[in-house]
Amino acid sequence: MFAITADRIDPDDPLAGLGLGDRPEPQVPDGWTTVQVRAASLNHHDLWTLRGVGITADRLPMILGCDAAGMDEEGREVVVHGVIGDPAAGGGDETLDPRRSLLSEVHPGTLAERVAVPRRNLLPKPAGLSFVEAACLPTAWLTAYRMLFTRSGLRPGDTVLVQGAGGGVATALVALARAGGFRVWVTSRDEARRAHAVEAGAHAAFESGARLPERVDAVMETVGAATWEHSMRALKPGGRVVISGATSGANPPADLNRVFFLQLSVVGSTMGTRDELSRLIAFCETTGVRPLVDSTHDLRDARAAFERLAAGDVFGKIVLTAG
Ligand SMILES: NC(=O)c1ccc[n+]([C@@H]2O[C@H](COP(=O)([O-])OP(=O)(O)OC[C@H]3O[C@@H](n4cnc5c(N)ncnc54)[C@H](OP(=O)(O)O)[C@@H]3O)[C@@H](O)[C@H]2O)c1
């Protein structure tokens, strides 16, 4: 079958290790099943893998891709939850299983014609969501859902700041936060992306690092070092920053004086449970909110799609289609 792989690790030039070509059919352990992939979205995670973050060279070549929508063995339309973990080992939450992994870390990922997954990782795809839209939900959108509705402590009417407007998680945060009844502010380095973010539901958009009209209840961080200081300064006393990514660097100064003096909370968040994905799908159905798609590309044109992701000039999700 045709698949997109990380063939070697290159921290400085991640696309140098990108492979496109035929791979063996997936192996299907007991309790697992095969999905015929119709659409799979790219995530920054795929670039991290090519850079050697979260994977070691002995696991290469590895099929990339953390999420997908497609057809199961009985011909049903399904969404693939990309977290491989045991809820019982995580106190009822598979994201807290110490042995948790994402598809493409230990087991082959979704950027392929077929992928093997545990049966419990399949959820029904509603007819009202296209395969392309559904393929955006299990990683970036699920991460945004958990950040906002499980981890943030926000209540309807509160103000939330989303750092970095254009990213896959950030666009999901804006759309979900608006539909969830929050006042949504967003930052971006780019004027056009600020304008897009307002069209996509933000109440206001600011230049990265700009002084805000007032302090906010919570900040949603995926940018990391480039925006961390601003996130700390933006919070009200007692405010909370929820962080699920650090694209621009993971070790900014911690600003500890501000953390204790203003009694701030720094909360990590990663992916989401199968149950949260099920609720996210229902949320999209009931509110009419749909993932914002930057572009779609045939699986065989994956290199162009990866170049677009790596250049960072995106607004929304990049999706690969197969079959
Ligand atoms: N923990 C999890 O479960 C989880 C799940 C999904 C993603 N993530 C992480 O979250 C991060 C975002 O993921 P994504 O897929 O949404 O990535 P992405 O689409 O590549 O988004 C990156 C965004 O960061 C913003 N940014 C601002 N300043 C930047 C700078 N100096 N350098 C680079 N980018 C900057 C950009 O927004 P502007 O250009 O508009 O400023 C850009 O649109 C990644 O680090 C990813 O690994 C984590």
mmCIF file of C-alpha atoms and ligand atoms in Angstrom:
data_model
loop_
_atom_site.group_PDB
_atom_site.id
_atom_site.type_symbol
_atom_site.label_atom_id
_atom_site.label_comp_id
_atom_site.label_asym_id
_atom_site.label_seq_id
_atom_site.Cartn_x
_atom_site.Cartn_y
_atom_site.Cartn_z
ATOM 1 C CA MET A 1 0.000 0.000 0.000
ATOM 2 C CA PHE A 2 1.051 3.608 -0.550
ATOM 3 C CA ALA A 3 2.209 5.436 2.606
ATOM 4 C CA ILE A 4 4.091 8.497 3.847
ATOM 5 C CA THR A 5 6.974 7.692 6.174
ATOM 6 C CA ALA A 6 9.691 9.196 8.301
ATOM 7 C CA ASP A 7 12.711 7.391 6.815
ATOM 8 C CA ARG A 8 15.384 9.215 8.758
ATOM 9 C CA ILE A 9 15.666 11.919 11.394
ATOM 10 C CA ASP A 10 17.001 15.355 10.549
ATOM 11 C CA PRO A 11 16.496 17.985 13.297
ATOM 12 C CA ASP A 12 17.422 20.882 10.976
ATOM 13 C CA ASP A 13 15.810 19.814 7.689
ATOM 14 C CA PRO A 14 12.855 17.579 8.658
ATOM 15 C CA LEU A 15 11.553 17.179 5.095
ATOM 16 C CA ALA A 16 14.862 15.565 4.046
ATOM 17 C CA GLY A 17 13.740 12.369 5.817
ATOM 18 C CA LEU A 18 10.219 12.276 4.330
ATOM 19 C CA GLY A 19 9.495 9.101 2.327
ATOM 20 C CA LEU A 20 6.683 8.438 -0.175
ATOM 21 C CA GLY A 21 6.212 4.902 -1.507
ATOM 22 C CA ASP A 22 4.945 1.373 -0.998
ATOM 23 C CA ARG A 23 4.911 -0.206 2.447
ATOM 24 C CA PRO A 24 3.724 -3.643 3.646
ATOM 25 C CA GLU A 25 0.050 -4.010 4.637
ATOM 26 C CA PRO A 26 -0.585 -3.295 8.354
ATOM 27 C CA GLN A 27 -0.251 -6.098 10.883
ATOM 28 C CA VAL A 28 -3.452 -6.507 12.901
ATOM 29 C CA PRO A 29 -3.016 -7.744 16.515
ATOM 30 C CA ASP A 30 -5.914 -9.341 18.459
ATOM 31 C CA GLY A 31 -8.554 -6.748 19.295
ATOM 32 C CA TRP A 32 -7.394 -4.473 16.461
ATOM 33 C CA THR A 33 -8.966 -3.855 13.077
ATOM 34 C CA THR A 34 -8.101 -2.193 9.770
ATOM 35 C CA VAL A 35 -9.447 1.108 8.461
ATOM 36 C CA GLN A 36 -9.421 2.091 4.805
ATOM 37 C CA VAL A 37 -8.245 5.703 5.103
ATOM 38 C CA ARG A 38 -10.261 8.288 3.143
ATOM 39 C CA ALA A 39 -8.730 11.393 4.731
ATOM 40 C CA ALA A 40 -5.961 12.106 7.251
ATOM 41 C CA SER A 41 -4.819 15.504 8.455
ATOM 42 C CA LEU A 42 -1.279 16.745 9.007
ATOM 43 C CA ASN A 43 -0.197 17.921 12.430
ATOM 44 C CA HIS A 44 2.886 19.644 13.711
ATOM 45 C CA HIS A 45 3.516 16.277 15.405
ATOM 46 C CA ASP A 46 4.507 14.855 11.987
ATOM 47 C CA LEU A 47 7.264 17.473 11.702
ATOM 48 C CA TRP A 48 8.404 16.729 15.274
ATOM 49 C CA THR A 49 8.705 13.034 14.339
ATOM 50 C CA LEU A 50 10.845 13.911 11.286
ATOM 51 C CA ARG A 51 13.009 16.007 13.645
ATOM 52 C CA GLY A 52 13.401 13.035 16.032
ATOM 53 C CA VAL A 53 11.198 14.334 18.861
ATOM 54 C CA GLY A 54 9.177 11.506 20.486
ATOM 55 C CA ILE A 55 10.755 8.767 18.367
ATOM 56 C CA THR A 56 14.094 6.997 18.117
ATOM 57 C CA ALA A 57 15.904 6.012 14.916
ATOM 58 C CA ASP A 58 15.465 2.274 15.610
ATOM 59 C CA ARG A 59 11.693 2.619 14.969
ATOM 60 C CA LEU A 60 12.190 3.975 11.431
ATOM 61 C CA PRO A 61 10.847 3.829 8.818
ATOM 62 C CA MET A 62 7.613 4.880 10.571
ATOM 63 C CA ILE A 63 4.348 5.703 8.803
ATOM 64 C CA LEU A 64 3.399 9.239 9.868
ATOM 65 C CA GLY A 65 -0.062 10.577 10.787
ATOM 66 C CA CYS A 66 -2.033 10.760 14.052
ATOM 67 C CA ASP A 67 -5.641 10.960 12.860
ATOM 68 C CA ALA A 68 -7.942 9.758 10.123
ATOM 69 C CA ALA A 69 -11.457 9.150 8.892
ATOM 70 C CA GLY A 70 -12.368 6.231 6.658
ATOM 71 C CA MET A 71 -14.252 2.952 6.301
ATOM 72 C CA ASP A 72 -14.045 0.052 8.747
ATOM 73 C CA GLU A 73 -13.970 -3.633 7.713
ATOM 74 C CA GLU A 74 -17.789 -3.725 7.667
ATOM 75 C CA GLY A 75 -17.974 -0.686 5.375
ATOM 76 C CA ARG A 76 -19.077 1.774 8.089
ATOM 77 C CA GLU A 77 -17.840 5.377 8.040
ATOM 78 C CA VAL A 78 -15.588 5.918 11.074
ATOM 79 C CA VAL A 79 -13.366 8.452 12.824
ATOM 80 C CA VAL A 80 -10.066 7.132 14.246
ATOM 81 C CA HIS A 81 -9.080 8.132 17.805
ATOM 82 C CA GLY A 82 -5.281 8.341 17.685
ATOM 83 C CA VAL A 83 -4.432 7.736 21.364
ATOM 84 C CA ILE A 84 -3.237 4.185 22.026
ATOM 85 C CA GLY A 85 -3.692 3.722 25.754
ATOM 86 C CA ASP A 86 -5.552 1.816 28.432
ATOM 87 C CA PRO A 87 -8.125 3.867 30.392
ATOM 88 C CA ALA A 88 -7.768 1.486 33.364
ATOM 89 C CA ALA A 89 -4.038 2.224 33.550
ATOM 90 C CA GLY A 90 -4.767 5.975 33.643
ATOM 91 C CA GLY A 91 -7.444 6.006 36.367
ATOM 92 C CA GLY A 92 -10.198 6.001 33.742
ATOM 93 C CA ASP A 93 -8.395 8.369 31.343
ATOM 94 C CA GLU A 94 -6.264 6.774 28.617
ATOM 95 C CA THR A 95 -4.296 10.000 28.102
ATOM 96 C CA LEU A 96 -2.918 9.444 31.641
ATOM 97 C CA ASP A 97 -1.785 5.853 30.949
ATOM 98 C CA PRO A 98 2.012 5.995 31.538
ATOM 99 C CA ARG A 99 2.442 3.769 28.446
ATOM 100 C CA ARG A 100 0.185 5.928 26.230
ATOM 101 C CA SER A 101 1.347 6.659 22.696
ATOM 102 C CA LEU A 102 -0.086 8.333 19.615
ATOM 103 C CA LEU A 103 -0.398 6.581 16.280
ATOM 104 C CA SER A 104 2.950 7.035 14.455
ATOM 105 C CA GLU A 105 5.009 6.954 17.685
ATOM 106 C CA VAL A 106 5.058 3.193 18.392
ATOM 107 C CA HIS A 107 2.453 1.859 15.944
ATOM 108 C CA PRO A 108 2.283 2.869 12.240
ATOM 109 C CA GLY A 109 0.257 6.031 11.602
ATOM 110 C CA THR A 110 -2.582 7.108 9.355
ATOM 111 C CA LEU A 111 -0.862 8.672 6.310
ATOM 112 C CA ALA A 112 -1.423 5.481 4.339
ATOM 113 C CA GLU A 113 -4.111 3.714 2.366
ATOM 114 C CA ARG A 114 -4.827 1.480 5.384
ATOM 115 C CA VAL A 115 -4.090 1.656 9.120
ATOM 116 C CA ALA A 116 -4.516 -0.860 11.956
ATOM 117 C CA VAL A 117 -6.081 0.450 15.190
ATOM 118 C CA PRO A 118 -7.622 -1.003 18.367
ATOM 119 C CA ARG A 119 -11.365 -1.592 17.797
ATOM 120 C CA ARG A 120 -12.237 0.719 20.712
ATOM 121 C CA ASN A 121 -10.490 3.592 18.869
ATOM 122 C CA LEU A 122 -13.209 3.734 16.181
ATOM 123 C CA LEU A 123 -16.135 6.121 16.498
ATOM 124 C CA PRO A 124 -19.028 6.458 14.043
ATOM 125 C CA LYS A 125 -18.626 9.362 11.598
ATOM 126 C CA PRO A 126 -21.870 11.331 11.366
ATOM 127 C CA ALA A 127 -23.190 11.809 7.817
ATOM 128 C CA GLY A 128 -23.164 15.592 8.321
ATOM 129 C CA LEU A 129 -19.370 15.658 8.584
ATOM 130 C CA SER A 130 -17.306 15.027 5.441
ATOM 131 C CA PHE A 131 -14.317 12.668 5.620
ATOM 132 C CA VAL A 132 -12.029 15.717 5.280
ATOM 133 C CA GLU A 133 -13.737 17.517 8.188
ATOM 134 C CA ALA A 134 -13.856 14.389 10.335
ATOM 135 C CA ALA A 135 -10.117 13.766 9.798
ATOM 136 C CA CYS A 136 -9.340 17.122 11.465
ATOM 137 C CA LEU A 137 -11.014 16.212 14.745
ATOM 138 C CA PRO A 138 -8.972 13.460 16.491
ATOM 139 C CA THR A 139 -5.729 15.411 17.107
ATOM 140 C CA ALA A 140 -5.822 19.211 16.789
ATOM 141 C CA TRP A 141 -9.537 19.630 17.473
ATOM 142 C CA LEU A 142 -9.616 17.072 20.278
ATOM 143 C CA THR A 143 -6.620 18.774 21.894
ATOM 144 C CA ALA A 144 -8.413 22.127 21.688
ATOM 145 C CA TYR A 145 -11.631 20.620 23.085
ATOM 146 C CA ARG A 146 -9.892 19.178 26.163
ATOM 147 C CA MET A 147 -7.905 22.390 26.745
ATOM 148 C CA LEU A 148 -11.044 24.526 26.720
ATOM 149 C CA PHE A 149 -13.745 22.353 28.208
ATOM 150 C CA THR A 150 -11.856 19.973 30.536
ATOM 151 C CA ARG A 151 -8.667 21.748 31.619
ATOM 152 C CA SER A 152 -9.262 25.520 31.537
ATOM 153 C CA GLY A 153 -11.853 26.058 34.296
ATOM 154 C CA LEU A 154 -13.453 28.670 32.009
ATOM 155 C CA ARG A 155 -17.141 29.451 32.362
ATOM 156 C CA PRO A 156 -19.381 30.883 29.640
ATOM 157 C CA GLY A 157 -18.846 34.646 29.440
ATOM 158 C CA ASP A 158 -15.172 34.439 30.493
ATOM 159 C CA THR A 159 -12.419 35.859 28.271
ATOM 160 C CA VAL A 160 -9.880 33.513 26.698
ATOM 161 C CA LEU A 161 -6.728 34.456 24.788
ATOM 162 C CA VAL A 162 -5.519 32.077 22.043
ATOM 163 C CA GLN A 163 -1.855 32.526 21.109
ATOM 164 C CA GLY A 164 -0.919 32.113 17.396
ATOM 165 C CA ALA A 165 -3.996 32.352 15.202
ATOM 166 C CA GLY A 166 -3.064 30.238 12.224
ATOM 167 C CA GLY A 167 -2.203 26.824 13.653
ATOM 168 C CA GLY A 168 -4.407 23.748 13.550
ATOM 169 C CA VAL A 169 -4.993 23.725 17.315
ATOM 170 C CA ALA A 170 -5.386 27.529 17.431
ATOM 171 C CA THR A 171 -8.079 27.661 14.737
ATOM 172 C CA ALA A 172 -9.938 24.882 16.553
ATOM 173 C CA LEU A 173 -9.647 26.800 19.840
ATOM 174 C CA VAL A 174 -11.136 29.940 18.282
ATOM 175 C CA ALA A 175 -14.103 28.132 16.723
ATOM 176 C CA LEU A 176 -14.856 25.985 19.788
ATOM 177 C CA ALA A 177 -14.408 28.854 22.257
ATOM 178 C CA ARG A 178 -16.767 31.076 20.293
ATOM 179 C CA ALA A 179 -19.407 28.355 20.084
ATOM 180 C CA GLY A 180 -18.856 27.587 23.802
ATOM 181 C CA GLY A 181 -19.872 31.082 24.863
ATOM 182 C CA PHE A 182 -16.493 32.639 25.734
ATOM 183 C CA ARG A 183 -15.146 36.045 24.704
ATOM 184 C CA VAL A 184 -12.345 35.068 22.325
ATOM 185 C CA TRP A 185 -9.177 37.056 21.769
ATOM 186 C CA VAL A 186 -6.382 35.857 19.558
ATOM 187 C CA THR A 187 -2.834 36.904 18.625
ATOM 188 C CA SER A 188 -0.885 36.405 15.406
ATOM 189 C CA ARG A 189 2.336 37.644 13.870
ATOM 190 C CA ASP A 190 0.539 38.065 10.581
ATOM 191 C CA GLU A 191 -2.078 40.677 9.691
ATOM 192 C CA ALA A 192 -3.934 38.456 7.216
ATOM 193 C CA ARG A 193 -4.173 35.626 9.789
ATOM 194 C CA ARG A 194 -5.500 38.117 12.365
ATOM 195 C CA ALA A 195 -8.240 39.118 9.913
ATOM 196 C CA HIS A 196 -9.010 35.435 9.162
ATOM 197 C CA ALA A 197 -9.271 34.707 12.886
ATOM 198 C CA VAL A 198 -11.907 37.391 13.336
ATOM 199 C CA GLU A 199 -13.834 35.976 10.353
ATOM 200 C CA ALA A 200 -13.512 32.531 11.988
ATOM 201 C CA GLY A 201 -15.123 33.705 15.234
ATOM 202 C CA ALA A 202 -12.626 35.661 17.359
ATOM 203 C CA HIS A 203 -14.060 38.830 18.951
ATOM 204 C CA ALA A 204 -10.720 40.623 18.505
ATOM 205 C CA ALA A 205 -7.242 39.879 17.152
ATOM 206 C CA PHE A 206 -3.973 41.460 18.335
ATOM 207 C CA GLU A 207 -0.405 41.506 17.113
ATOM 208 C CA SER A 208 1.750 38.922 18.941
ATOM 209 C CA GLY A 209 2.965 40.452 22.231
ATOM 210 C CA ALA A 210 0.620 43.473 22.048
ATOM 211 C CA ARG A 211 -0.816 45.057 25.196
ATOM 212 C CA LEU A 212 -4.420 43.868 25.634
ATOM 213 C CA PRO A 213 -7.378 46.085 26.633
ATOM 214 C CA GLU A 214 -7.708 44.080 29.865
ATOM 215 C CA ARG A 215 -6.409 40.892 31.469
ATOM 216 C CA VAL A 216 -7.986 37.562 30.590
ATOM 217 C CA ASP A 217 -9.308 34.580 32.574
ATOM 218 C CA ALA A 218 -7.282 31.980 30.687
ATOM 219 C CA VAL A 219 -4.672 31.707 27.928
ATOM 220 C CA MET A 220 -4.446 28.795 25.491
ATOM 221 C CA GLU A 221 -0.773 28.204 24.610
ATOM 222 C CA THR A 222 0.640 26.099 21.774
ATOM 223 C CA VAL A 223 3.393 28.491 20.617
ATOM 224 C CA GLY A 224 5.701 28.256 23.659
ATOM 225 C CA ALA A 225 8.837 30.379 24.064
ATOM 226 C CA ALA A 226 7.833 33.098 21.571
ATOM 227 C CA THR A 227 4.602 33.946 23.434
ATOM 228 C CA TRP A 228 5.097 32.653 27.006
ATOM 229 C CA GLU A 229 6.044 35.965 28.599
ATOM 230 C CA HIS A 230 2.999 37.600 27.006
ATOM 231 C CA SER A 231 0.762 34.757 28.226
ATOM 232 C CA MET A 232 1.957 35.281 31.802
ATOM 233 C CA ARG A 233 1.416 39.045 31.585
ATOM 234 C CA ALA A 234 -2.039 38.633 30.024
ATOM 235 C CA LEU A 235 -3.575 36.679 32.930
ATOM 236 C CA LYS A 236 -5.788 38.099 35.668
ATOM 237 C CA PRO A 237 -4.854 37.220 39.255
ATOM 238 C CA GLY A 238 -5.919 33.591 39.713
ATOM 239 C CA GLY A 239 -5.849 33.036 35.929
ATOM 240 C CA ARG A 240 -4.833 29.844 34.198
ATOM 241 C CA VAL A 241 -2.611 29.099 31.229
ATOM 242 C CA VAL A 242 -3.347 25.798 29.509
ATOM 243 C CA ILE A 243 -0.436 24.565 27.399
ATOM 244 C CA SER A 244 -0.465 21.745 24.850
ATOM 245 C CA GLY A 245 2.471 22.648 22.610
ATOM 246 C CA ALA A 246 5.693 24.637 22.332
ATOM 247 C CA THR A 247 6.322 25.090 18.608
ATOM 248 C CA SER A 248 8.811 27.938 19.066
ATOM 249 C CA GLY A 249 10.743 26.446 22.011
ATOM 250 C CA ALA A 250 10.079 24.664 25.318
ATOM 251 C CA ASN A 251 12.241 26.547 27.816
ATOM 252 C CA PRO A 252 11.266 30.214 28.181
ATOM 253 C CA PRO A 253 11.957 31.964 31.543
ATOM 254 C CA ALA A 254 9.269 30.691 33.941
ATOM 255 C CA ASP A 255 8.433 34.097 35.504
ATOM 256 C CA LEU A 256 7.946 32.369 38.896
ATOM 257 C CA ASN A 257 7.407 35.612 40.830
ATOM 258 C CA ARG A 258 4.350 36.320 38.738
ATOM 259 C CA VAL A 259 3.099 32.719 39.068
ATOM 260 C CA PHE A 260 3.005 32.769 42.873
ATOM 261 C CA PHE A 261 2.259 36.439 43.463
ATOM 262 C CA LEU A 262 -0.766 36.428 41.150
ATOM 263 C CA GLN A 263 -1.615 32.809 42.076
ATOM 264 C CA LEU A 264 -1.588 31.685 38.451
ATOM 265 C CA SER A 265 -2.094 28.072 37.378
ATOM 266 C CA VAL A 266 -0.006 26.430 34.661
ATOM 267 C CA VAL A 267 -1.871 23.399 33.331
ATOM 268 C CA GLY A 268 -0.650 20.885 30.769
ATOM 269 C CA SER A 269 -3.005 19.195 28.334
ATOM 270 C CA THR A 270 -2.467 16.431 25.793
ATOM 271 C CA MET A 271 -4.884 15.043 23.212
ATOM 272 C CA GLY A 272 -8.137 13.758 24.763
ATOM 273 C CA THR A 273 -10.036 10.608 25.636
ATOM 274 C CA ARG A 274 -12.290 8.595 23.328
ATOM 275 C CA ASP A 275 -15.218 9.941 25.335
ATOM 276 C CA GLU A 276 -14.075 13.544 24.755
ATOM 277 C CA LEU A 277 -13.753 12.822 21.022
ATOM 278 C CA SER A 278 -17.283 11.458 21.021
ATOM 279 C CA ARG A 279 -18.502 14.646 22.731
ATOM 280 C CA LEU A 280 -16.510 16.825 20.286
ATOM 281 C CA ILE A 281 -18.196 15.085 17.346
ATOM 282 C CA ALA A 282 -21.596 15.673 18.975
ATOM 283 C CA PHE A 283 -20.624 19.327 19.675
ATOM 284 C CA CYS A 284 -19.855 19.852 15.969
ATOM 285 C CA GLU A 285 -23.149 18.238 15.000
ATOM 286 C CA THR A 286 -25.284 20.277 17.405
ATOM 287 C CA THR A 287 -23.583 23.669 16.969
ATOM 288 C CA GLY A 288 -22.842 23.413 13.232
ATOM 289 C CA VAL A 289 -19.180 24.271 13.920
ATOM 290 C CA ARG A 290 -16.896 22.676 11.317
ATOM 291 C CA PRO A 291 -13.088 22.403 11.127
ATOM 292 C CA LEU A 292 -11.428 25.105 9.086
ATOM 293 C CA VAL A 293 -9.520 23.441 6.259
ATOM 294 C CA ASP A 294 -6.474 25.268 4.873
ATOM 295 C CA SER A 295 -6.041 22.927 1.900
ATOM 296 C CA THR A 296 -6.547 19.344 0.733
ATOM 297 C CA HIS A 297 -3.961 17.319 -1.186
ATOM 298 C CA ASP A 298 -3.899 13.820 -2.647
ATOM 299 C CA LEU A 299 -1.915 11.389 -0.464
ATOM 300 C CA ARG A 300 0.567 11.060 -3.357
ATOM 301 C CA ASP A 301 1.157 14.844 -3.256
ATOM 302 C CA ALA A 302 2.079 14.765 0.433
ATOM 303 C CA ARG A 303 5.423 16.469 -0.114
ATOM 304 C CA ALA A 304 3.743 19.728 -1.187
ATOM 305 C CA ALA A 305 1.437 19.507 1.824
ATOM 306 C CA PHE A 306 4.381 19.017 4.197
ATOM 307 C CA GLU A 307 6.223 21.947 2.629
ATOM 308 C CA ARG A 308 3.183 24.107 3.327
ATOM 309 C CA LEU A 309 3.014 22.955 6.961
ATOM 310 C CA ALA A 310 6.748 23.482 7.483
ATOM 311 C CA ALA A 311 6.591 27.014 6.006
ATOM 312 C CA GLY A 312 3.988 27.874 8.682
ATOM 313 C CA ASP A 313 1.911 29.919 6.265
ATOM 314 C CA VAL A 314 -1.315 28.061 7.003
ATOM 315 C CA PHE A 315 -4.732 28.908 8.313
ATOM 316 C CA GLY A 316 -6.500 25.813 9.559
ATOM 317 C CA LYS A 317 -5.867 22.163 8.801
ATOM 318 C CA ILE A 318 -3.998 20.593 5.896
ATOM 319 C CA VAL A 319 -5.703 17.337 4.884
ATOM 320 C CA LEU A 320 -4.500 14.447 2.687
ATOM 321 C CA THR A 321 -7.116 12.373 0.861
ATOM 322 C CA ALA A 322 -6.920 8.790 -0.368
ATOM 323 C CA GLY A 323 -9.170 6.444 -2.328
HETATM 324 N N1 LIG B 1 -0.243 18.053 23.378
HETATM 325 C C1 LIG B 1 -0.970 17.617 22.360
HETATM 326 O O1 LIG B 1 -1.755 16.698 22.471
HETATM 327 C C2 LIG B 1 -0.868 18.325 21.058
HETATM 328 C C3 LIG B 1 -1.790 18.076 20.054
HETATM 329 C C4 LIG B 1 -1.713 18.824 18.886
HETATM 330 C C5 LIG B 1 -0.675 19.748 18.763
HETATM 331 N N2 LIG B 1 0.245 19.905 19.735
HETATM 332 C C6 LIG B 1 1.335 20.878 19.617
HETATM 333 O O2 LIG B 1 0.800 22.185 19.514
HETATM 334 C C7 LIG B 1 1.614 22.983 18.643
HETATM 335 C C8 LIG B 1 0.747 23.543 17.517
HETATM 336 O O3 LIG B 1 0.330 22.480 16.730
HETATM 337 P P1 LIG B 1 -0.389 22.703 15.358
HETATM 338 O O4 LIG B 1 -0.533 21.393 14.669
HETATM 339 O O5 LIG B 1 -1.569 23.563 15.592
HETATM 340 O O6 LIG B 1 0.826 23.477 14.629
HETATM 341 P P2 LIG B 1 0.845 24.542 13.521
HETATM 342 O O7 LIG B 1 -0.401 24.352 12.753
HETATM 343 O O8 LIG B 1 2.131 24.382 12.823
HETATM 344 O O9 LIG B 1 0.780 25.946 14.356
HETATM 345 C C9 LIG B 1 1.843 26.723 14.707
HETATM 346 C C10 LIG B 1 1.333 28.179 14.966
HETATM 347 O O10 LIG B 1 2.135 28.760 15.979
HETATM 348 C C11 LIG B 1 2.184 30.153 15.799
HETATM 349 N N3 LIG B 1 3.465 30.845 16.097
HETATM 350 C C12 LIG B 1 3.553 32.021 16.720
HETATM 351 N N4 LIG B 1 4.806 32.393 16.905
HETATM 352 C C13 LIG B 1 5.578 31.438 16.365
HETATM 353 C C14 LIG B 1 6.976 31.276 16.222
HETATM 354 N N5 LIG B 1 7.849 32.173 16.684
HETATM 355 N N6 LIG B 1 7.399 30.170 15.591
HETATM 356 C C15 LIG B 1 6.532 29.265 15.107
HETATM 357 N N7 LIG B 1 5.178 29.378 15.216
HETATM 358 C C16 LIG B 1 4.713 30.446 15.845
HETATM 359 C C17 LIG B 1 1.838 30.423 14.387
HETATM 360 O O11 LIG B 1 0.765 31.347 14.471
HETATM 361 P P3 LIG B 1 0.861 32.808 13.794
HETATM 362 O O12 LIG B 1 1.754 32.666 12.601
HETATM 363 O O13 LIG B 1 -0.559 33.109 13.494
HETATM 364 O O14 LIG B 1 1.456 33.729 14.816
HETATM 365 C C18 LIG B 1 1.461 29.085 13.769
HETATM 366 O O15 LIG B 1 0.288 29.220 13.047
HETATM 367 C C19 LIG B 1 2.724 22.070 18.130
HETATM 368 O O16 LIG B 1 3.891 22.302 18.890
HETATM 369 C C20 LIG B 1 2.178 20.668 18.387
HETATM 370 O O17 LIG B 1 3.209 19.721 18.578
HETATM 371 C C21 LIG B 1 0.158 19.212 20.880
#
